[in-house]
mmCIF file of C-alpha atoms in Angstrom:
data_model
loop_
_atom_site.group_PDB
_atom_site.id
_atom_site.type_symbol
_atom_site.label_atom_id
_atom_site.label_comp_id
_atom_site.label_asym_id
_atom_site.label_seq_id
_atom_site.Cartn_x
_atom_site.Cartn_y
_atom_site.Cartn_z
ATOM 1 C CA MET A 1491 -9.006 -15.074 7.241
ATOM 2 C CA THR A 1492 -11.487 -13.289 5.019
ATOM 3 C CA ALA A 1493 -10.704 -12.345 1.439
ATOM 4 C CA ALA A 1494 -10.378 -8.722 2.572
ATOM 5 C CA VAL A 1495 -7.269 -9.465 4.648
ATOM 6 C CA ARG A 1496 -4.047 -8.704 2.816
ATOM 7 C CA THR A 1497 -0.643 -10.219 3.514
ATOM 8 C CA SER A 1498 2.847 -8.944 2.872
ATOM 9 C CA LEU A 1499 6.419 -9.952 3.439
ATOM 10 C CA ARG A 1500 9.110 -7.463 4.512
ATOM 11 C CA LEU A 1501 12.734 -8.208 3.684
ATOM 12 C CA ASN A 1502 15.991 -6.381 4.318
ATOM 13 C CA ASN A 1503 18.331 -5.049 1.648
ATOM 14 C CA ASP A 1504 21.227 -7.011 3.126
ATOM 15 C CA LEU A 1505 20.114 -9.930 0.914
ATOM 16 C CA THR A 1506 21.853 -10.484 -2.390
ATOM 17 C CA VAL A 1507 19.778 -9.592 -5.435
ATOM 18 C CA ALA A 1508 19.483 -13.277 -6.301
ATOM 19 C CA GLU A 1509 18.298 -14.167 -2.798
ATOM 20 C CA PHE A 1510 15.738 -11.371 -2.822
ATOM 21 C CA VAL A 1511 14.385 -12.300 -6.241
ATOM 22 C CA ASP A 1512 14.089 -15.939 -5.194
ATOM 23 C CA LEU A 1513 12.056 -14.946 -2.140
ATOM 24 C CA CYS A 1514 9.824 -12.651 -4.222
ATOM 25 C CA VAL A 1515 9.095 -15.491 -6.645
ATOM 26 C CA THR A 1516 8.368 -17.779 -3.701
ATOM 27 C CA ALA A 1517 6.100 -15.187 -2.064
ATOM 28 C CA GLU A 1518 4.156 -14.800 -5.297
ATOM 29 C CA GLU A 1519 3.727 -18.570 -5.607
ATOM 30 C CA LEU A 1520 2.534 -18.797 -1.996
ATOM 31 C CA GLY A 1521 -0.112 -16.099 -2.430
ATOM 32 C CA PHE A 1522 1.372 -13.088 -0.621
ATOM 33 C CA ASP A 1523 -0.061 -9.800 -1.863
ATOM 34 C CA GLN A 1524 3.071 -7.685 -1.439
ATOM 35 C CA VAL A 1525 6.812 -7.906 -0.853
ATOM 36 C CA TRP A 1526 8.635 -4.918 0.637
ATOM 37 C CA VAL A 1527 12.386 -4.357 0.826
ATOM 38 C CA SER A 1528 14.176 -1.848 3.043
ATOM 39 C CA ASN A 1529 16.540 0.778 1.650
ATOM 40 C CA ASP A 1530 18.890 1.081 4.609
ATOM 41 C CA LEU A 1531 22.040 3.102 4.025
ATOM 42 C CA TYR A 1532 25.229 1.343 2.935
ATOM 43 C CA LEU A 1533 23.474 -1.879 1.948
ATOM 44 C CA ARG A 1534 22.183 -2.891 -1.491
ATOM 45 C CA SER A 1535 20.085 -0.516 -3.588
ATOM 46 C CA ALA A 1536 16.394 -1.265 -3.159
ATOM 47 C CA GLY A 1537 15.637 0.142 -6.603
ATOM 48 C CA VAL A 1538 17.949 -2.332 -8.296
ATOM 49 C CA MET A 1539 16.604 -5.220 -6.226
ATOM 50 C CA LEU A 1540 13.000 -4.353 -7.066
ATOM 51 C CA THR A 1541 13.746 -4.013 -10.759
ATOM 52 C CA ALA A 1542 15.157 -7.531 -10.791
ATOM 53 C CA ALA A 1543 12.159 -8.820 -8.827
ATOM 54 C CA ALA A 1544 9.711 -7.121 -11.190
ATOM 55 C CA ALA A 1545 11.319 -8.936 -14.117
ATOM 56 C CA ALA A 1546 10.944 -12.314 -12.385
ATOM 57 C CA THR A 1547 7.337 -11.942 -11.137
ATOM 58 C CA SER A 1548 3.990 -11.042 -12.658
ATOM 59 C CA ARG A 1549 1.406 -10.594 -9.890
ATOM 60 C CA VAL A 1550 2.837 -9.738 -6.488
ATOM 61 C CA GLU A 1551 3.075 -6.044 -5.592
ATOM 62 C CA LEU A 1552 6.583 -4.768 -4.879
ATOM 63 C CA GLY A 1553 7.414 -1.946 -2.493
ATOM 64 C CA VAL A 1554 10.368 -0.084 -1.054
ATOM 65 C CA GLY A 1555 10.104 0.616 2.634
ATOM 66 C CA ILE A 1556 11.280 3.207 3.171
ATOM 67 C CA MET A 1557 12.828 6.050 1.166
ATOM 68 C CA ASN A 1558 13.558 9.291 2.990
ATOM 69 C CA PRO A 1559 13.727 12.905 1.706
ATOM 70 C CA TYR A 1560 17.112 13.541 3.331
ATOM 71 C CA SER A 1561 19.435 11.103 1.584
ATOM 72 C CA MET A 1562 17.514 11.406 -1.709
ATOM 73 C CA ASP A 1563 15.711 14.448 -3.072
ATOM 74 C CA PRO A 1564 11.933 14.052 -3.488
ATOM 75 C CA ALA A 1565 12.326 14.656 -7.242
ATOM 76 C CA GLU A 1566 14.686 11.681 -7.507
ATOM 77 C CA ILE A 1567 12.348 9.539 -5.398
ATOM 78 C CA ALA A 1568 9.518 10.415 -7.783
ATOM 79 C CA MET A 1569 11.689 9.527 -10.787
ATOM 80 C CA MET A 1570 12.516 6.128 -9.333
ATOM 81 C CA ALA A 1571 8.911 5.444 -8.286
ATOM 82 C CA ALA A 1572 7.479 6.363 -11.687
ATOM 83 C CA THR A 1573 10.064 4.262 -13.506
ATOM 84 C CA LEU A 1574 9.474 1.223 -11.321
ATOM 85 C CA GLN A 1575 5.720 1.629 -11.708
ATOM 86 C CA GLU A 1576 6.163 1.735 -15.482
ATOM 87 C CA TYR A 1577 8.493 -1.267 -15.588
ATOM 88 C CA SER A 1578 6.487 -3.427 -13.164
ATOM 89 C CA GLY A 1579 3.196 -2.879 -14.953
ATOM 90 C CA GLY A 1580 1.627 -0.978 -12.078
ATOM 91 C CA ARG A 1581 2.776 -3.194 -9.212
ATOM 92 C CA PHE A 1582 5.034 -0.746 -7.358
ATOM 93 C CA ALA A 1583 4.321 0.913 -3.997
ATOM 94 C CA LEU A 1584 6.448 3.654 -2.458
ATOM 95 C CA GLY A 1585 7.186 3.607 1.236
ATOM 96 C CA LEU A 1586 8.198 7.046 2.480
ATOM 97 C CA GLY A 1587 9.315 8.273 5.881
ATOM 98 C CA ALA A 1588 11.710 10.511 7.759
ATOM 99 C CA GLY A 1589 14.237 7.723 8.274
ATOM 100 C CA ALA A 1590 16.313 7.187 11.398
ATOM 101 C CA ALA A 1591 18.435 10.131 12.541
ATOM 102 C CA GLU A 1592 21.093 7.739 13.884
ATOM 103 C CA PHE A 1593 21.579 6.037 10.515
ATOM 104 C CA LEU A 1594 21.436 9.276 8.512
ATOM 105 C CA ALA A 1595 24.231 10.586 10.705
ATOM 106 C CA TRP A 1596 26.490 7.829 9.353
ATOM 107 C CA ALA A 1597 26.406 9.711 6.043
ATOM 108 C CA GLY A 1598 26.821 13.100 7.691
ATOM 109 C CA ILE A 1599 23.140 13.956 7.150
ATOM 110 C CA THR A 1600 21.279 15.896 9.831
ATOM 111 C CA GLN A 1601 17.604 15.112 10.222
ATOM 112 C CA THR A 1602 15.662 18.340 10.806
ATOM 113 C CA ARG A 1603 11.896 18.931 11.062
ATOM 114 C CA PRO A 1604 11.032 15.295 10.237
ATOM 115 C CA LEU A 1605 7.255 15.746 10.274
ATOM 116 C CA THR A 1606 7.300 18.850 8.067
ATOM 117 C CA ARG A 1607 9.951 17.421 5.753
ATOM 118 C CA THR A 1608 7.965 14.208 5.282
ATOM 119 C CA ARG A 1609 4.725 16.095 4.620
ATOM 120 C CA GLU A 1610 6.382 18.335 2.028
ATOM 121 C CA ALA A 1611 8.135 15.385 0.370
ATOM 122 C CA LEU A 1612 4.915 13.377 0.116
ATOM 123 C CA GLN A 1613 3.073 16.306 -1.447
ATOM 124 C CA THR A 1614 5.893 16.988 -3.913
ATOM 125 C CA ILE A 1615 6.266 13.358 -4.933
ATOM 126 C CA ARG A 1616 2.537 12.846 -5.370
ATOM 127 C CA ALA A 1617 2.253 15.975 -7.529
ATOM 128 C CA LEU A 1618 5.111 14.871 -9.769
ATOM 129 C CA LEU A 1619 3.717 11.341 -10.103
ATOM 130 C CA ARG A 1620 0.398 12.811 -11.230
ATOM 131 C CA GLY A 1621 2.045 14.829 -13.976
ATOM 132 C CA GLU A 1622 1.875 18.150 -12.170
ATOM 133 C CA ARG A 1623 4.574 20.797 -11.969
ATOM 134 C CA ASP A 1624 6.165 21.302 -8.578
ATOM 135 C CA GLY A 1625 6.025 25.028 -7.929
ATOM 136 C CA GLY A 1626 3.346 26.216 -10.317
ATOM 137 C CA ALA A 1627 2.361 26.326 -13.964
ATOM 138 C CA ASP A 1628 5.640 27.865 -15.151
ATOM 139 C CA SER A 1629 7.911 25.627 -13.116
ATOM 140 C CA LEU A 1630 10.488 23.452 -14.875
ATOM 141 C CA ALA A 1631 10.144 20.863 -12.076
ATOM 142 C CA TYR A 1632 8.088 18.110 -13.696
ATOM 143 C CA LEU A 1633 8.631 14.559 -14.928
ATOM 144 C CA ARG A 1634 9.515 14.547 -18.596
ATOM 145 C CA PHE A 1635 7.958 11.184 -19.346
ATOM 146 C CA GLU A 1636 4.470 9.751 -18.944
ATOM 147 C CA PRO A 1637 3.568 10.042 -15.237
ATOM 148 C CA HIS A 1638 2.530 6.971 -13.298
ATOM 149 C CA ASP A 1639 0.559 7.478 -10.103
ATOM 150 C CA VAL A 1640 1.964 5.322 -7.304
ATOM 151 C CA PRO A 1641 0.422 4.431 -3.935
ATOM 152 C CA ILE A 1642 2.422 6.116 -1.178
ATOM 153 C CA TYR A 1643 2.701 4.438 2.212
ATOM 154 C CA LEU A 1644 4.163 6.237 5.213
ATOM 155 C CA GLY A 1645 6.519 4.452 7.548
ATOM 156 C CA ALA A 1646 5.346 5.906 10.845
ATOM 157 C CA MET A 1647 5.521 5.201 14.565
ATOM 158 C CA SER A 1648 4.943 8.476 16.420
ATOM 159 C CA PRO A 1649 1.389 9.776 16.987
ATOM 160 C CA LYS A 1650 1.950 12.860 14.808
ATOM 161 C CA MET A 1651 3.418 10.877 11.926
ATOM 162 C CA LEU A 1652 0.575 8.359 12.160
ATOM 163 C CA ALA A 1653 -1.931 11.217 12.048
ATOM 164 C CA LEU A 1654 -0.150 12.553 8.946
ATOM 165 C CA THR A 1655 -0.566 9.109 7.411
ATOM 166 C CA GLY A 1656 -4.300 9.291 7.930
ATOM 167 C CA GLU A 1657 -4.398 12.782 6.475
ATOM 168 C CA LEU A 1658 -2.425 12.221 3.267
ATOM 169 C CA ALA A 1659 -1.146 8.696 2.595
ATOM 170 C CA ASP A 1660 -2.569 5.782 0.635
ATOM 171 C CA GLY A 1661 -1.180 3.266 3.099
ATOM 172 C CA ALA A 1662 0.599 2.907 6.416
ATOM 173 C CA LEU A 1663 3.618 0.875 7.501
ATOM 174 C CA PRO A 1664 3.635 1.293 11.293
ATOM 175 C CA LEU A 1665 6.158 -0.867 13.112
ATOM 176 C CA LEU A 1666 4.225 -2.499 15.943
ATOM 177 C CA TYR A 1667 6.310 -3.345 19.013
ATOM 178 C CA PRO A 1668 4.407 -5.125 20.486
ATOM 179 C CA PRO A 1669 1.934 -6.261 17.790
ATOM 180 C CA GLU A 1670 -0.931 -5.535 20.184
ATOM 181 C CA HIS A 1671 -0.126 -1.819 19.787
ATOM 182 C CA TYR A 1672 -2.195 -2.011 16.598
ATOM 183 C CA PRO A 1673 -5.460 -0.486 17.969
ATOM 184 C CA VAL A 1674 -3.581 2.580 19.247
ATOM 185 C CA ALA A 1675 -1.788 3.116 15.935
ATOM 186 C CA ALA A 1676 -5.021 2.563 14.011
ATOM 187 C CA ALA A 1677 -6.836 5.127 16.167
ATOM 188 C CA GLN A 1678 -4.124 7.727 15.589
ATOM 189 C CA ILE A 1679 -4.331 7.161 11.829
ATOM 190 C CA LEU A 1680 -8.121 7.391 11.974
ATOM 191 C CA GLU A 1681 -7.887 10.695 13.843
ATOM 192 C CA GLY A 1682 -5.767 12.159 11.055
ATOM 193 C CA ALA A 1683 -8.088 10.776 8.402
ATOM 194 C CA GLU A 1684 -11.229 12.174 10.016
ATOM 195 C CA ALA A 1685 -9.642 15.592 10.439
ATOM 196 C CA ALA A 1686 -8.929 15.600 6.696
ATOM 197 C CA GLY A 1687 -12.422 14.410 5.807
ATOM 198 C CA ARG A 1688 -11.206 10.987 4.723
ATOM 199 C CA SER A 1689 -12.419 7.489 5.547
ATOM 200 C CA ALA A 1690 -10.069 4.983 7.144
ATOM 201 C CA ASP A 1691 -11.197 2.584 4.414
ATOM 202 C CA GLU A 1692 -9.114 4.636 1.968
ATOM 203 C CA ILE A 1693 -5.908 3.623 3.776
ATOM 204 C CA ASP A 1694 -4.191 0.243 3.544
ATOM 205 C CA LEU A 1695 -2.997 -0.153 7.128
ATOM 206 C CA ALA A 1696 -0.361 -2.876 7.312
ATOM 207 C CA ALA A 1697 0.216 -4.356 10.764
ATOM 208 C CA CYS A 1698 4.020 -4.528 10.512
ATOM 209 C CA ILE A 1699 5.255 -7.142 12.963
ATOM 210 C CA TRP A 1700 8.448 -9.047 13.590
ATOM 211 C CA VAL A 1701 7.878 -12.768 13.258
ATOM 212 C CA SER A 1702 10.009 -15.877 13.745
ATOM 213 C CA VAL A 1703 8.521 -19.257 12.917
ATOM 214 C CA ASP A 1704 9.916 -22.773 12.899
ATOM 215 C CA ALA A 1705 8.736 -26.288 13.720
ATOM 216 C CA ASP A 1706 11.264 -26.042 16.558
ATOM 217 C CA GLY A 1707 9.653 -23.332 18.680
ATOM 218 C CA ASP A 1708 12.788 -22.822 20.787
ATOM 219 C CA ALA A 1709 14.857 -22.198 17.659
ATOM 220 C CA ALA A 1710 12.279 -19.662 16.481
ATOM 221 C CA ARG A 1711 12.394 -17.878 19.824
ATOM 222 C CA ARG A 1712 16.218 -17.793 19.772
ATOM 223 C CA ALA A 1713 16.160 -16.067 16.382
ATOM 224 C CA MET A 1714 13.696 -13.488 17.702
ATOM 225 C CA ALA A 1715 15.694 -13.024 20.900
ATOM 226 C CA GLU A 1716 18.802 -12.182 18.887
ATOM 227 C CA LYS A 1717 16.889 -9.553 16.921
ATOM 228 C CA ILE A 1718 15.478 -8.013 20.090
ATOM 229 C CA ALA A 1719 18.897 -8.060 21.775
ATOM 230 C CA TYR A 1720 20.234 -5.855 18.981
ATOM 231 C CA TYR A 1721 17.338 -3.437 18.637
ATOM 232 C CA GLY A 1722 15.037 -3.585 21.684
ATOM 233 C CA ALA A 1723 16.724 -0.774 23.590
ATOM 234 C CA SER A 1724 16.196 1.627 20.667
ATOM 235 C CA PHE A 1725 12.397 1.301 20.682
ATOM 236 C CA ALA A 1726 10.412 4.354 21.726
ATOM 237 C CA PRO A 1727 9.666 4.280 25.454
ATOM 238 C CA TYR A 1728 5.913 4.573 24.924
ATOM 239 C CA LEU A 1729 5.994 1.463 22.714
ATOM 240 C CA LEU A 1730 7.979 -0.487 25.289
ATOM 241 C CA GLU A 1731 5.452 0.548 27.915
ATOM 242 C CA ARG A 1732 2.769 -1.167 25.843
ATOM 243 C CA ALA A 1733 4.631 -4.414 26.535
ATOM 244 C CA GLY A 1734 5.233 -3.561 30.207
ATOM 245 C CA LEU A 1735 8.900 -2.771 29.545
ATOM 246 C CA SER A 1736 11.267 0.173 29.686
ATOM 247 C CA ARG A 1737 14.671 0.991 28.265
ATOM 248 C CA ALA A 1738 16.145 0.318 31.688
ATOM 249 C CA ASP A 1739 15.119 -3.327 31.299
ATOM 250 C CA PHE A 1740 17.479 -3.551 28.323
ATOM 251 C CA GLN A 1741 20.528 -2.072 30.062
ATOM 252 C CA PRO A 1742 21.883 -5.507 31.079
ATOM 253 C CA VAL A 1743 21.287 -6.715 27.514
ATOM 254 C CA GLN A 1744 23.219 -3.786 26.073
ATOM 255 C CA ALA A 1745 26.036 -4.271 28.551
ATOM 256 C CA ALA A 1746 26.299 -7.958 27.672
ATOM 257 C CA LEU A 1747 26.221 -7.161 23.965
ATOM 258 C CA ALA A 1748 29.060 -4.677 24.358
ATOM 259 C CA SER A 1749 31.240 -6.831 26.586
ATOM 260 C CA ASP A 1750 30.495 -10.448 25.685
ATOM 261 C CA GLY A 1751 28.731 -10.427 22.311
ATOM 262 C CA ILE A 1752 25.382 -11.376 20.885
ATOM 263 C CA GLU A 1753 25.154 -14.864 22.395
ATOM 264 C CA ALA A 1754 25.428 -13.511 25.928
ATOM 265 C CA ALA A 1755 22.976 -10.713 25.186
ATOM 266 C CA THR A 1756 20.462 -13.108 23.633
ATOM 267 C CA ARG A 1757 20.409 -15.246 26.782
ATOM 268 C CA LEU A 1758 19.157 -12.204 28.728
ATOM 269 C CA ILE A 1759 16.044 -11.718 26.579
ATOM 270 C CA THR A 1760 13.028 -12.573 28.707
ATOM 271 C CA PRO A 1761 9.674 -14.053 27.620
ATOM 272 C CA GLN A 1762 8.140 -10.633 28.190
ATOM 273 C CA MET A 1763 10.679 -9.058 25.816
ATOM 274 C CA LEU A 1764 9.910 -11.735 23.233
ATOM 275 C CA ARG A 1765 6.310 -10.467 23.199
ATOM 276 C CA LEU A 1766 7.598 -7.454 21.234
ATOM 277 C CA GLY A 1767 7.394 -9.796 18.244
ATOM 278 C CA ILE A 1768 5.674 -13.084 17.411
ATOM 279 C CA ALA A 1769 7.848 -16.180 17.742
ATOM 280 C CA GLY A 1770 7.264 -19.909 17.986
ATOM 281 C CA THR A 1771 5.803 -22.858 16.136
ATOM 282 C CA PRO A 1772 3.317 -22.378 13.289
ATOM 283 C CA ASP A 1773 0.486 -23.083 15.746
ATOM 284 C CA GLU A 1774 1.747 -20.382 18.127
ATOM 285 C CA VAL A 1775 2.146 -17.853 15.304
ATOM 286 C CA VAL A 1776 -1.345 -18.628 13.973
ATOM 287 C CA GLU A 1777 -2.854 -18.133 17.421
ATOM 288 C CA ARG A 1778 -1.226 -14.726 17.905
ATOM 289 C CA CYS A 1779 -2.138 -13.607 14.383
ATOM 290 C CA ARG A 1780 -5.746 -14.584 14.981
ATOM 291 C CA SER A 1781 -5.738 -12.448 18.113
ATOM 292 C CA LEU A 1782 -4.544 -9.494 16.006
ATOM 293 C CA MET A 1783 -7.267 -10.097 13.447
ATOM 294 C CA ALA A 1784 -9.757 -10.000 16.310
ATOM 295 C CA LEU A 1785 -8.414 -6.506 17.074
ATOM 296 C CA GLY A 1786 -9.307 -5.402 13.555
ATOM 297 C CA VAL A 1787 -6.130 -6.117 11.572
ATOM 298 C CA ARG A 1788 -6.886 -6.377 7.853
ATOM 299 C CA HIS A 1789 -3.332 -6.509 6.546
ATOM 300 C CA LEU A 1790 -0.733 -8.761 8.177
ATOM 301 C CA SER A 1791 2.832 -7.798 7.281
ATOM 302 C CA PHE A 1792 5.555 -10.259 8.339
ATOM 303 C CA GLY A 1793 9.065 -8.916 8.849
ATOM 304 C CA PRO A 1794 12.500 -10.182 9.928
ATOM 305 C CA PRO A 1795 13.930 -12.253 11.411
ATOM 306 C CA LEU A 1796 11.202 -14.532 9.904
ATOM 307 C CA GLY A 1797 12.903 -17.569 11.462
ATOM 308 C CA PRO A 1798 16.216 -19.342 12.115
ATOM 309 C CA ASP A 1799 16.164 -20.223 8.386
ATOM 310 C CA PRO A 1800 14.497 -17.246 6.657
ATOM 311 C CA ARG A 1801 13.844 -19.037 3.360
ATOM 312 C CA ALA A 1802 12.248 -22.013 5.118
ATOM 313 C CA ALA A 1803 10.272 -19.567 7.270
ATOM 314 C CA VAL A 1804 8.800 -17.867 4.188
ATOM 315 C CA HIS A 1805 7.617 -21.274 2.968
ATOM 316 C CA THR A 1806 6.128 -22.037 6.389
ATOM 317 C CA LEU A 1807 4.384 -18.678 6.589
ATOM 318 C CA GLY A 1808 2.883 -19.071 3.135
ATOM 319 C CA SER A 1809 2.043 -22.763 3.046
ATOM 320 C CA THR A 1810 1.108 -23.316 6.687
ATOM 321 C CA VAL A 1811 0.400 -20.104 8.603
ATOM 322 C CA LEU A 1812 -1.523 -18.302 5.874
ATOM 323 C CA ALA A 1813 -3.342 -21.494 4.921
ATOM 324 C CA ARG A 1814 -4.492 -21.877 8.535
ATOM 325 C CA LEU A 1815 -5.535 -18.227 8.776
ATOM 326 C CA ARG A 1816 -7.610 -18.574 5.617
ATOM 327 C CA GLU A 1817 -9.627 -21.487 7.036
#
């Protein structure tokens, strides 16, 4: 791995604050560049978690991935981002996106015009973080404390949202199912960047992959299979096609999940389905990561399940996988 390749760890906000902070400290010690935490509805507050992590670390960048402009107003997102940037000493990154319509519906929120809403939110937040007034010189919509510019990453999967990332964002958090979808996502971001007169070098493109690593390769694959059993059927059809799959392939998995539970569903996950993520021994994970780097990846971002023992997996990723990739 060359010095130009960045690494990040993505964690879920179902962790306790203490667990999250411990993993952030560990990630910093192991040399990760960033740690991201989700802000999924009805779990723990990402802002609180990141504040605690900022107090316990000194180098690693800390990001929320993602906030959406439906459940929180862009002005409030800007307030939180500026405050975290101030408190962390400039180590905060904001992940922004439209969110998932299914999850927003849990809170009675309707997702309308996601592309337009995300564009407008990004522009509003960036203006506020730069000390500008939203709405013109006489507007009362401005941050009433010293502004702190914050890098804004877009969580994007669709071609139009990826193009918007290239047009306006500082970074990209595309979920890659399978990981080898990277060149397509990168090309769509580049298209948006070129149309806006920007260089792709201005954008930190994180290859966001699911990973599961353990010395016991079968145990690692079981952890990944469980994750895919829960979520595989919800992937966009065009992403599944990249892995030679379709939603119909997951119908037996969904039926088993509904009738017999996760164990039965997990047993139906095929090796081909497992290719939606990266799972296995450290050697197997290193090999697949190297193949991604050969495709042009310059930022490897490792996300759940991480492994059958997530804390042990973080240690393995940092002390073994990253060490091997840096050789």
